[in-house]
XYZ file of C-alpha atoms in Angstrom:
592
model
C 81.296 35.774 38.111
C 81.502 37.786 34.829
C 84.329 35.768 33.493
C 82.711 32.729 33.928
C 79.277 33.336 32.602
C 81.418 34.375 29.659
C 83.204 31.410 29.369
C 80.417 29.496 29.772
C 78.527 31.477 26.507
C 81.492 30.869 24.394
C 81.308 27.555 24.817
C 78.191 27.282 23.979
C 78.795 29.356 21.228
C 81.106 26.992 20.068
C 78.910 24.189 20.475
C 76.294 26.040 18.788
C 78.299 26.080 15.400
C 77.913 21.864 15.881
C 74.166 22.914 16.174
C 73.916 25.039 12.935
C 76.334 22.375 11.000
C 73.787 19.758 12.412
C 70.324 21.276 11.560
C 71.644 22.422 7.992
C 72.421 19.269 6.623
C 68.336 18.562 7.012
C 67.113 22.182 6.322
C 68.683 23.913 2.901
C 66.357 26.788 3.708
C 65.820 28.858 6.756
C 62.828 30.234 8.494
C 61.087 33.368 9.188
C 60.537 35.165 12.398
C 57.068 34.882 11.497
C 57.104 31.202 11.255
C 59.148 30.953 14.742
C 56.339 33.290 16.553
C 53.781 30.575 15.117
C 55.273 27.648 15.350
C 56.465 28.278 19.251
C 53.113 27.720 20.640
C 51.856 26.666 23.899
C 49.684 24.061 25.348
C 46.993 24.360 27.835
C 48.064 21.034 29.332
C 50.981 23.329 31.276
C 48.573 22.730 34.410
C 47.070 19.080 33.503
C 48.194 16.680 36.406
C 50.991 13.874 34.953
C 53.177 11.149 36.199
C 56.756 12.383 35.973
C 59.264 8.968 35.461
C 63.072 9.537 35.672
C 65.294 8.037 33.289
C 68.731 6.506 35.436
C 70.321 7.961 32.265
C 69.581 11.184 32.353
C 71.112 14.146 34.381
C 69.353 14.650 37.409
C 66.803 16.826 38.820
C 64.906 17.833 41.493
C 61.547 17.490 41.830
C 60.922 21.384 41.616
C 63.246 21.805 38.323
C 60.780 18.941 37.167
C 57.866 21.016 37.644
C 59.413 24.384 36.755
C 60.647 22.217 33.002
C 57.142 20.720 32.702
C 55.157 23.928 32.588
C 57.644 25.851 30.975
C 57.725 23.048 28.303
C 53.944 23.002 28.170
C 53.531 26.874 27.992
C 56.150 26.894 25.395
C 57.723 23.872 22.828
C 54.541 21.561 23.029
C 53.004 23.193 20.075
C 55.635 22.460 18.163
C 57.210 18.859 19.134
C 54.451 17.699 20.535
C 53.259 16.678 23.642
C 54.913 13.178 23.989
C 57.852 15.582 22.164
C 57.243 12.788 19.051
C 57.804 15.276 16.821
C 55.159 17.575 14.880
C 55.701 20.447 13.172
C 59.127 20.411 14.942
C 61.781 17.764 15.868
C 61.234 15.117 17.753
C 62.865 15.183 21.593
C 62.676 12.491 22.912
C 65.528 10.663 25.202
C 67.215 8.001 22.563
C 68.035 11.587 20.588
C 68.811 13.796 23.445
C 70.898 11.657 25.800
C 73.194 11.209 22.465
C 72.992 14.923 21.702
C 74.161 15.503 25.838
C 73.322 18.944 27.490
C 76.246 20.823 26.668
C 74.492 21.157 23.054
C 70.954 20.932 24.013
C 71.776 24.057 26.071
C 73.205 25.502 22.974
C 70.247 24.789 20.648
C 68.059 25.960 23.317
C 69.965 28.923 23.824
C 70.683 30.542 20.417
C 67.860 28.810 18.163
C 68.347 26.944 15.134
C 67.912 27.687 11.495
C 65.307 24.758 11.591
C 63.165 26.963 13.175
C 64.301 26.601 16.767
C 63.669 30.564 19.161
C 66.829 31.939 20.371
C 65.190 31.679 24.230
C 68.121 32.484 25.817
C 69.411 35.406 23.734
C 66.154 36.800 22.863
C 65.321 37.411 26.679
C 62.763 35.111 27.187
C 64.604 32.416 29.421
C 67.827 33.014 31.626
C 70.890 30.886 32.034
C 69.216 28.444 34.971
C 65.965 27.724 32.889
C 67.828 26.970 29.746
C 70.407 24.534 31.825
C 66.689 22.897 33.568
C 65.373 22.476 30.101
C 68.437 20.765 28.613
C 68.559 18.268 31.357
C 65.057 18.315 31.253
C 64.392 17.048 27.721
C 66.616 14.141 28.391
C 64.382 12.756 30.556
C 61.598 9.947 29.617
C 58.307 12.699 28.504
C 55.478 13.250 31.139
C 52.255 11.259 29.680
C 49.309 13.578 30.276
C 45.970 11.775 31.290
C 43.612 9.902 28.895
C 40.588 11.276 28.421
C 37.317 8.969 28.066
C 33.465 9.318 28.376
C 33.496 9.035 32.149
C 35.682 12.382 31.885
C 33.641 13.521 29.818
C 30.501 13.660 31.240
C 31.450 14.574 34.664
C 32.095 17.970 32.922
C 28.770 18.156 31.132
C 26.391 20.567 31.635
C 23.085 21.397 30.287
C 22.021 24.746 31.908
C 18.740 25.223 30.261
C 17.299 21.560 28.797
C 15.708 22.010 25.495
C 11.847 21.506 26.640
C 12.608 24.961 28.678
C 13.926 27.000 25.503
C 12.094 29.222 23.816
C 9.792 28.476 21.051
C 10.792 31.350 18.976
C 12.498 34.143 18.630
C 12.490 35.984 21.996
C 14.606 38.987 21.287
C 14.726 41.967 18.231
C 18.046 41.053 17.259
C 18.966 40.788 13.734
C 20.120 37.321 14.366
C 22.071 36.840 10.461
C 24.387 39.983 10.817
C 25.417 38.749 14.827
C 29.412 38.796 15.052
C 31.199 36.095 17.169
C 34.235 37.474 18.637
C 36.582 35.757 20.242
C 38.052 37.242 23.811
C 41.165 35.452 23.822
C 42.607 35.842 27.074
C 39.378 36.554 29.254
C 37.931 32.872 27.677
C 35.166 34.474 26.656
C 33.339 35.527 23.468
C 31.665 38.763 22.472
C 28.098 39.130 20.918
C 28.048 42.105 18.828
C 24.934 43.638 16.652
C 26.243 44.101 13.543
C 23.636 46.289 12.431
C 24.208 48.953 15.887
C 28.037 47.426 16.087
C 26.659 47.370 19.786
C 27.665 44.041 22.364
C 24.877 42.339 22.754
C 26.669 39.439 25.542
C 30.028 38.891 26.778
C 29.395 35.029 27.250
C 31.839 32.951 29.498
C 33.569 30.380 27.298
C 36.644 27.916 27.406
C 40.180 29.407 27.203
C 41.367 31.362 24.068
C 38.595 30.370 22.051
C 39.814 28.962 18.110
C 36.710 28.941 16.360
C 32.913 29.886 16.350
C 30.635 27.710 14.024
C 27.101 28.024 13.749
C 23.754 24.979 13.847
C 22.557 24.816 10.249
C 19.343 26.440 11.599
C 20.801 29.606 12.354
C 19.758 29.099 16.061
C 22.594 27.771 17.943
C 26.414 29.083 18.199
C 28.906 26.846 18.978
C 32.206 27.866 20.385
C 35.362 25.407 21.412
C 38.183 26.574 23.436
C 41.885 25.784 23.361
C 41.112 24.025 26.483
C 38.646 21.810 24.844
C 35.874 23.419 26.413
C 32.727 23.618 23.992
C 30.102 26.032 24.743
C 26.324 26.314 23.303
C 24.425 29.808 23.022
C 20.860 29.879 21.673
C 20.689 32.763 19.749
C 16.584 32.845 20.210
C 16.758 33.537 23.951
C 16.188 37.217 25.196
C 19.949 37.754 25.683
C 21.361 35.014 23.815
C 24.042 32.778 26.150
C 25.063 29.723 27.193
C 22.384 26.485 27.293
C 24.800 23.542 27.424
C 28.474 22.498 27.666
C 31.113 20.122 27.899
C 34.854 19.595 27.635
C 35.834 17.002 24.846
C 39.846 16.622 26.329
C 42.418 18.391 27.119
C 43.323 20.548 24.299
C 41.207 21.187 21.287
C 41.098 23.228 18.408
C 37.735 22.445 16.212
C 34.010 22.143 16.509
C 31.145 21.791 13.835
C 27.510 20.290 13.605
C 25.649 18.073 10.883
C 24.462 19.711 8.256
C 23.391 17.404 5.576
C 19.228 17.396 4.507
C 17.431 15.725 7.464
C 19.696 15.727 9.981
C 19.823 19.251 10.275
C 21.088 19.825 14.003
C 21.426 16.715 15.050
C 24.796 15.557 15.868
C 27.779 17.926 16.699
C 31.584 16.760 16.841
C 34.793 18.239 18.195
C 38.371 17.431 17.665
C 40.875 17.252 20.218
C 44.493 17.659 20.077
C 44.879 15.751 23.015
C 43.577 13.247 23.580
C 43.875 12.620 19.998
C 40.452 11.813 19.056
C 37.012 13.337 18.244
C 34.005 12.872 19.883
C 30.353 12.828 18.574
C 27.450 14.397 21.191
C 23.674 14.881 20.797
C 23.018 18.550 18.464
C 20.792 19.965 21.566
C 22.633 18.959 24.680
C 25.902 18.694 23.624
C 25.723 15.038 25.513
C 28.712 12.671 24.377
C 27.527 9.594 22.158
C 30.883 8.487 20.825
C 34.418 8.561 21.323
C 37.286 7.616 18.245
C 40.677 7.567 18.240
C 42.896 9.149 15.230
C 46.455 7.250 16.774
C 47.818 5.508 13.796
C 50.305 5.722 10.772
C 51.646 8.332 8.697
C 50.458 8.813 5.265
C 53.891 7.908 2.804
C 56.834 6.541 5.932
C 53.469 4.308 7.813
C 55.415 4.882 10.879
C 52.747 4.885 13.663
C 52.468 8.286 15.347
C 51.160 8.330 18.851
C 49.568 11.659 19.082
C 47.652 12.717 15.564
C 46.114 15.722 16.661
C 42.551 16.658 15.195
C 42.450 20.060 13.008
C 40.209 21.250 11.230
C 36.489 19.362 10.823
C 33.884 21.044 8.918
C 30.171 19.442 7.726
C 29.804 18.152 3.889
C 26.894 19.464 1.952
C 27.036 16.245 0.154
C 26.305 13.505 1.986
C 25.615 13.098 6.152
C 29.371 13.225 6.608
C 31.942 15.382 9.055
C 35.391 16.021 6.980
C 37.658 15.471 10.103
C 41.271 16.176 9.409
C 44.534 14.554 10.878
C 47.461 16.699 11.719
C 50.589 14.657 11.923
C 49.369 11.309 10.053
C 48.019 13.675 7.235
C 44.796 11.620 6.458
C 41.183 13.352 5.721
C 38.439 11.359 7.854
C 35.050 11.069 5.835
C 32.832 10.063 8.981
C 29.123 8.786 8.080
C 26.971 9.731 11.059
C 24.355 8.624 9.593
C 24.607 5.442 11.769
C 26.612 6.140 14.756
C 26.585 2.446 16.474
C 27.955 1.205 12.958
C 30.262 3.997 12.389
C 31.456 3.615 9.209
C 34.784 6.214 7.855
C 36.733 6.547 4.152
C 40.068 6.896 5.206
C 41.783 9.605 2.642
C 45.486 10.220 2.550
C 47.291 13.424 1.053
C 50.523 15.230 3.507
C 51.259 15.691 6.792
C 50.276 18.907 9.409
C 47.277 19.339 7.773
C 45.798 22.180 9.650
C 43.169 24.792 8.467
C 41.035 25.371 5.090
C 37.436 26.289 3.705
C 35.295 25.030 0.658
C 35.542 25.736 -2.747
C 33.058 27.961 -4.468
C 30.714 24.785 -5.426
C 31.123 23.483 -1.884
C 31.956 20.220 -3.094
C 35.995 20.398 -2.773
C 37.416 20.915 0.870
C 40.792 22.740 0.600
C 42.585 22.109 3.423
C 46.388 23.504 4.295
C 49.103 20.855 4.807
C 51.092 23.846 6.607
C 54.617 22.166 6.777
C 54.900 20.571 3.955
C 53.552 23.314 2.106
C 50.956 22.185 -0.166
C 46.961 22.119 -0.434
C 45.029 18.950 -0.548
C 41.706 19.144 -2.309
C 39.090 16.480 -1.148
C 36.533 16.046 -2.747
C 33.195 15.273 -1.014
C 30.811 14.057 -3.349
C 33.302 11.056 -4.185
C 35.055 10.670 -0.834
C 38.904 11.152 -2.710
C 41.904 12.927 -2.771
C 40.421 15.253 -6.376
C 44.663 17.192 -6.193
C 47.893 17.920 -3.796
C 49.037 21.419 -4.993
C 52.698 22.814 -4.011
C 52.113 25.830 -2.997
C 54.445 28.726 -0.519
C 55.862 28.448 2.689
C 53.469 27.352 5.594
C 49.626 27.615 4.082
C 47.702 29.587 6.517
C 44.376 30.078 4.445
C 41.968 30.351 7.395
C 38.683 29.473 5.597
C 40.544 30.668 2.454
C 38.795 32.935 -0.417
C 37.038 32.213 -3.683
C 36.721 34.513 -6.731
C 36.199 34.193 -10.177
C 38.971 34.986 -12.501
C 38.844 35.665 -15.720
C 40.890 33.558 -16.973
C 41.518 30.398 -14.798
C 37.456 30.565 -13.612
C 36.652 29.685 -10.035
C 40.217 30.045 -7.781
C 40.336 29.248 -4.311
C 43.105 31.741 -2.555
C 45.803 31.143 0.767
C 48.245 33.492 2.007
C 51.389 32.210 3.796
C 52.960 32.284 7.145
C 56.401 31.900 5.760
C 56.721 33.877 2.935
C 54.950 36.642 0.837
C 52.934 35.186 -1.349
C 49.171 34.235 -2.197
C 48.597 31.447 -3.880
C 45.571 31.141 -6.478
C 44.055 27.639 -7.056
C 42.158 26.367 -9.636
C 39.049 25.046 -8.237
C 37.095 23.640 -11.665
C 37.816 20.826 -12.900
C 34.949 20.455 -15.516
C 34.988 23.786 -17.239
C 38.489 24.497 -16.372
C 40.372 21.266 -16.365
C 43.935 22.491 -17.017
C 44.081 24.551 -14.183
C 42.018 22.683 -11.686
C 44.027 21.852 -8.427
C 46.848 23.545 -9.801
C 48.467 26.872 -8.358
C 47.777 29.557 -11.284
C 48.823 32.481 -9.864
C 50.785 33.587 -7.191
C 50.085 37.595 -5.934
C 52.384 39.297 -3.817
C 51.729 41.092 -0.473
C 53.704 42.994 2.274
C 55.074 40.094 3.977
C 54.929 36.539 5.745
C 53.048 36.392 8.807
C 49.501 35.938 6.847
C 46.710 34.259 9.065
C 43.530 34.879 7.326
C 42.616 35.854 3.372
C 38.268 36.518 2.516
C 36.292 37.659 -0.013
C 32.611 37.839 -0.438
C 30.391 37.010 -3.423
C 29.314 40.591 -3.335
C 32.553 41.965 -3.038
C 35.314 42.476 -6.012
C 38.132 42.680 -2.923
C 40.434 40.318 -1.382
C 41.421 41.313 1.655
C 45.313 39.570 3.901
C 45.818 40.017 6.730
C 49.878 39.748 8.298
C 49.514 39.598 12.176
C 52.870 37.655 12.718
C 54.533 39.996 10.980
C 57.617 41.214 12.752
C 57.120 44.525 10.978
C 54.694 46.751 13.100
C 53.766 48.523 9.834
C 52.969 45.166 7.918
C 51.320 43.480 11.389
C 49.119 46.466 12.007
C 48.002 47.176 8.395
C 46.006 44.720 5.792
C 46.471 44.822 2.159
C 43.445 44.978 -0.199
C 43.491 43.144 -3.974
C 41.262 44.896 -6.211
C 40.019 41.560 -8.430
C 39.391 42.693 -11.234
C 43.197 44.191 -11.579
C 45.840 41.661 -9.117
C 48.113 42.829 -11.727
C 48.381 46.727 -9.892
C 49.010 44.868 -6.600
C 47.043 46.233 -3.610
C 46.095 48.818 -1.655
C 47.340 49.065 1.999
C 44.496 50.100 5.200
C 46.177 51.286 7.766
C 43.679 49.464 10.812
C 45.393 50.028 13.568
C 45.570 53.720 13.207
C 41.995 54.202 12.293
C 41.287 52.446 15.515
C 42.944 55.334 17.106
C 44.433 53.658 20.349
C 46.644 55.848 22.023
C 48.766 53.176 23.980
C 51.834 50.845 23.358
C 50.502 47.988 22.457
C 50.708 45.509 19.706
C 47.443 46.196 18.089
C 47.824 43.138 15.601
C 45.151 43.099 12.937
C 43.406 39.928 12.562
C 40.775 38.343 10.532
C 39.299 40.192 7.884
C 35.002 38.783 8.034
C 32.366 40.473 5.933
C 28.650 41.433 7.591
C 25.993 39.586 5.701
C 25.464 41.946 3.870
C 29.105 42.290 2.127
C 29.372 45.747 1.546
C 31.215 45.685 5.316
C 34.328 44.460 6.731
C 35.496 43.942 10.250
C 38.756 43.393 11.534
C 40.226 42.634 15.351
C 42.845 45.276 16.395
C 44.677 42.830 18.926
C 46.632 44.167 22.048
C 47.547 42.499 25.168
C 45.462 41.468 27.921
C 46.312 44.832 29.658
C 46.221 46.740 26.588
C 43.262 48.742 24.791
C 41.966 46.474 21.880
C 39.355 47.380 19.302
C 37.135 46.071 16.321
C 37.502 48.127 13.276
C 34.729 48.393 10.653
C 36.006 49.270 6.953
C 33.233 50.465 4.179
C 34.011 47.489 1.589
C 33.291 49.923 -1.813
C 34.936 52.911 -0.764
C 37.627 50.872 1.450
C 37.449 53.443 3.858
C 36.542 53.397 7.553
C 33.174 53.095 8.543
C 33.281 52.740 12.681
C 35.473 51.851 15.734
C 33.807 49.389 18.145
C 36.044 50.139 21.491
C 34.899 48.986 24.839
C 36.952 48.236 28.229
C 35.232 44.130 27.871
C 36.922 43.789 24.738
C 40.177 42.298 25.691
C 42.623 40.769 23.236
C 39.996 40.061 20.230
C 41.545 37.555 17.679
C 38.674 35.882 15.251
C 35.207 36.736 14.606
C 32.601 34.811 12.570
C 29.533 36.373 10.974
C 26.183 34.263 11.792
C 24.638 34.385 8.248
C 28.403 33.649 6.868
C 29.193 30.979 8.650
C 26.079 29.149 8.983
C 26.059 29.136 5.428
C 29.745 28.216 4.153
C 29.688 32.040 2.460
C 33.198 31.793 0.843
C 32.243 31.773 -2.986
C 32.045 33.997 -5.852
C 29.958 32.787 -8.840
C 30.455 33.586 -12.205
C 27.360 36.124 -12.312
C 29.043 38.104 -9.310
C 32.129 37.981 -10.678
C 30.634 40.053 -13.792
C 29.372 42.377 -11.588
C 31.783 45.588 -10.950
C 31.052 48.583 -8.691
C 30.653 52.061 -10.538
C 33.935 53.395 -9.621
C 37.471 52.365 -10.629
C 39.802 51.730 -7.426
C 43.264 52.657 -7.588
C 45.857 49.824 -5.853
C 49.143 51.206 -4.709
């Protein structure tokens, strides 16, 4: 039995030198293990019901190697080719390219990775011999086609739990509502409530799964929260305990959720993206009630091949007009939605790269600078004229988060990334009127620990930028975050060790994720992430003295990924203006 589980690994080995030959002639450059730890993401359609077809072609199956491939496929490779396995930010799979490859050399690429980016599942532990040999045969086969997802869907799933005319009035509770902290639970779908003024929890509110982001009504009064499940929940901040009033689930898989800001229609309308379906949906501000449904399936900006599954990423509220920003993943188009008439929706249709992802305003608010991860540039749109305003090449897979402004002194208002791929932040010029040779153009690059950067933030009260490296494969880079003293980028930065300041005494991963100021911004707080059966905590660093302020531990926070400051978010607080940027703390800080 030895011998031939050895023979059968050197031939794939063999095969797996056709693999690398293959994958090289498309990819000059390889990929780092913190762009394989993003990139292989799941799906929560792993459990969605889904008619299974069998292609006469194919290699057979039975129907529980079906099942086992599905979820396994779901759980693991949809979140990077896709669910119909078009294609996204990895290679397609789909039958007219894997019947030619056969499964002798799917089972190789499956088994030992590819420098394209492909996990080494089989030699890295996470698969055995039978699952690999299921999957081969598997991805030969015509794809599952998870359900649609309409407004009859919808609104079986919508709940209003207390209707508006039974809110309160006012303010029922003595919370200091502006310096409230959102905090995602990722793996208990919930989200934690924590006083940032007593760093106490104020609610652990039931959400959707592995909550992405947290955005706030521009009131101030409502918190909305959308799960990776597409579940969107609604907490009114003004009740006694603040919690849950309404909620709904937009799809099947979703990743962003905002609400109309623009002068008179304050609170109105909110909108969510899905990944799939691929669409967004519009519902009623108060009751989260579904109005209307669109579609983003259509053609790639540059080949104008038509995509079937555009996923919806990032959508955030312009301050200059009564317009969402919704952005397109794989067709790379920005969406400038008028709600100002939703039963004669009318949409500018903006074109820049493909995988556009994540991003935050500039420091005027008028330029959204949104990440076009793999193909490694920033798209500027500007949304006071509804246009592409630049494209900048920047590093290796742009994760900026919101991103960070800061004035420097010599390019003026910069808008800052750090990079999933490599080591470098990237410094934008964000001013095109007083700074017109460097506006949309990458100025400056700084250098930090290591790729595996999710999140970069400043405050217009701070003179700090603050990376953070999660996906680093270094424990030392993955549990620290580096610190850029404005003022001097040229000394480099100073590193805060977060994970030992938490002062967990277990094993476990204790990531450090998403650096977000109080309202204040003389505080910063940052998620020390372990697993689900792991102690986590939330570590609070004195912004002036960069030294540690408190540990928030407690057994309900489990695995806590992003957080989002009330006052900060409600407000778009991402800029530094030029009469900040003059003003400098008493002391001199000393990078390393």
């Amino acid at each position: 039995m030895k011998g031939s589980i050895q023979l059968r690994l050197t031939a794939l080995a063999v095969t797996m030198l056709a693999v690398t030959a293959a994958y090289a002639q498309d990819n000059k450059m390889g990929v780092s293990q913190p762009e394989v730890n993003y990139q292989a993401g799941g799906s929560p359609l792993a459990d969605a019901p889904m008619y299974q077809s069998t292609n006469p072609k194919a290699p057979p199956m039975t129907q529980a190697e079906f099942d086992l491939a599905r979820k396994t496929y779901f759980e693991r490779c949809a979140g990077c080719h896709g669910v119909l396995r078009k294609g996204a930010t990895g290679k397609p799979l789909t039958p007219d390219i894997t019947l030619e490859r056969g499964t002798d050399y799917l089972k190789a690429f499956i088994a030992y990775g590819s420098p394209a980016g492909m996990p080494n599942w089989l030699t890295s532990g996470e698969m055995d011999d039978k699952l690999v040999d299921v999957m081969a045969r598997y991805i030969q086969q015509d794809p599952p086609v998870p359900p649609e997802y309409g407004m009859a869907q919808m609104k079986e799933t919508w709940k209003v739990i207390v209707p508006p005319d039974q809110r309160p009035k006012r303010k029922m509770n003595n919370y200091n509502l502006e310096n409230i902290f959102s905090t995602t639970l990722r793996d208990t779908g919930e989200v934690a409530l924590i006083d940032g003024d007593t760093k106490k929890i104020i609610n652990i509110v039931k959400t959707g799964y592995a909550v992405h982001i947290s955005r706030m009504s521009a009131s101030g009064r409502y918190l909305f929260v959308i799960g990776r499940d597409a579940k969107i929940n609604m907490i009114d901040l003004w009740m006694p305990t603040p919690d849950n009033v309404a909620e709904i689930r937009v799809g099947l898989e979703a990743r962003s959720v905002d609400t109309s800001k623009y002068k008179g229609y304050e609170d109105k309308l909110a909108i969510a993206g899905s990944y799939w379906p691929p669409q967004f949906t519009i519902m009623n501000g108060d009751t989260l009630e579904p109005i209307k449904i669109v579609s983003t399936r259509g053609m790639v900006v540059g080949t104008q091949e038509y995509h079937p599954e555009p996923r919806v990423a990032s959508i955030v509220a312009s301050h200059y007009k009564p317009e969402f920003v919704v952005n397109v993943k794989e067709t790379g188009k920005t969406l400038m939605v008028d709600y100002s008439n939703i039963d004669a929706l009318k949409m500018t249709e903006i074109g820049s790269a493909p995988f556009l992802h994540d991003g935050g305003w500039d420091s005027s608010k008028r330029y959204f600078m949104v990440a076009a991860n793999n193909s490694n540039k920033i798209a500027a749109i500007d949304a006071k004229d509804g246009k592409l305003a630049g494209l900048t090449e920047v590093g290796k897979i742009p994760h900026p988060g919101r991103g960070a402004n800061f004035m420097h002194p010599k390019y003026g208002p910069v808008w800052a990334t750090g990079h999933l791929g490599d080591d470098s932040i990237s410094l934008i010029g964000t001013d095109p009127k007083k700074h017109k040779q460097y506006a949309f153009k990458e100025v400056a690059k700084l250098k930090g620990p290591g790729g595996g950067a999710l999140f970069i933030k400043s405050h217009p009260k701070s003179r700090h930028l603050y990376s953070d490296a999660p996906l680093n494969p270094d424990p030392k880079v993955s549990q620290s975050v580096v610190v850029f003293d404005i003022d001097e980028l040229d000394k480099g930065y100073t590193v805060l060790p977060i994970a030992e300041w938490a002062g967990i005494s277990d094993d476990g991963a204790k990531r450090v994720v998403q650096p977000e100021y109080n309202k204040a911004g003389d505080e910063v707080w940052f998620s020390v992430w372990s697993a689900k059966d792991k102690q986590s905590a939330i570590v609070v660093v004195d912004d002036r003295t960069l030294k540690l302020k408190a540990v928030i531990k407690d057994p309900r926070l489990i695995t806590p990924t992003g957080h989002f400051n009330v006052y900060n978010t409600q407000h778009d607080v991402l800029t530094q203006t030029e009469g900040a940027a003059s003003r400098r703390p008493a002391h001199r800080r000393n990078a390393t």
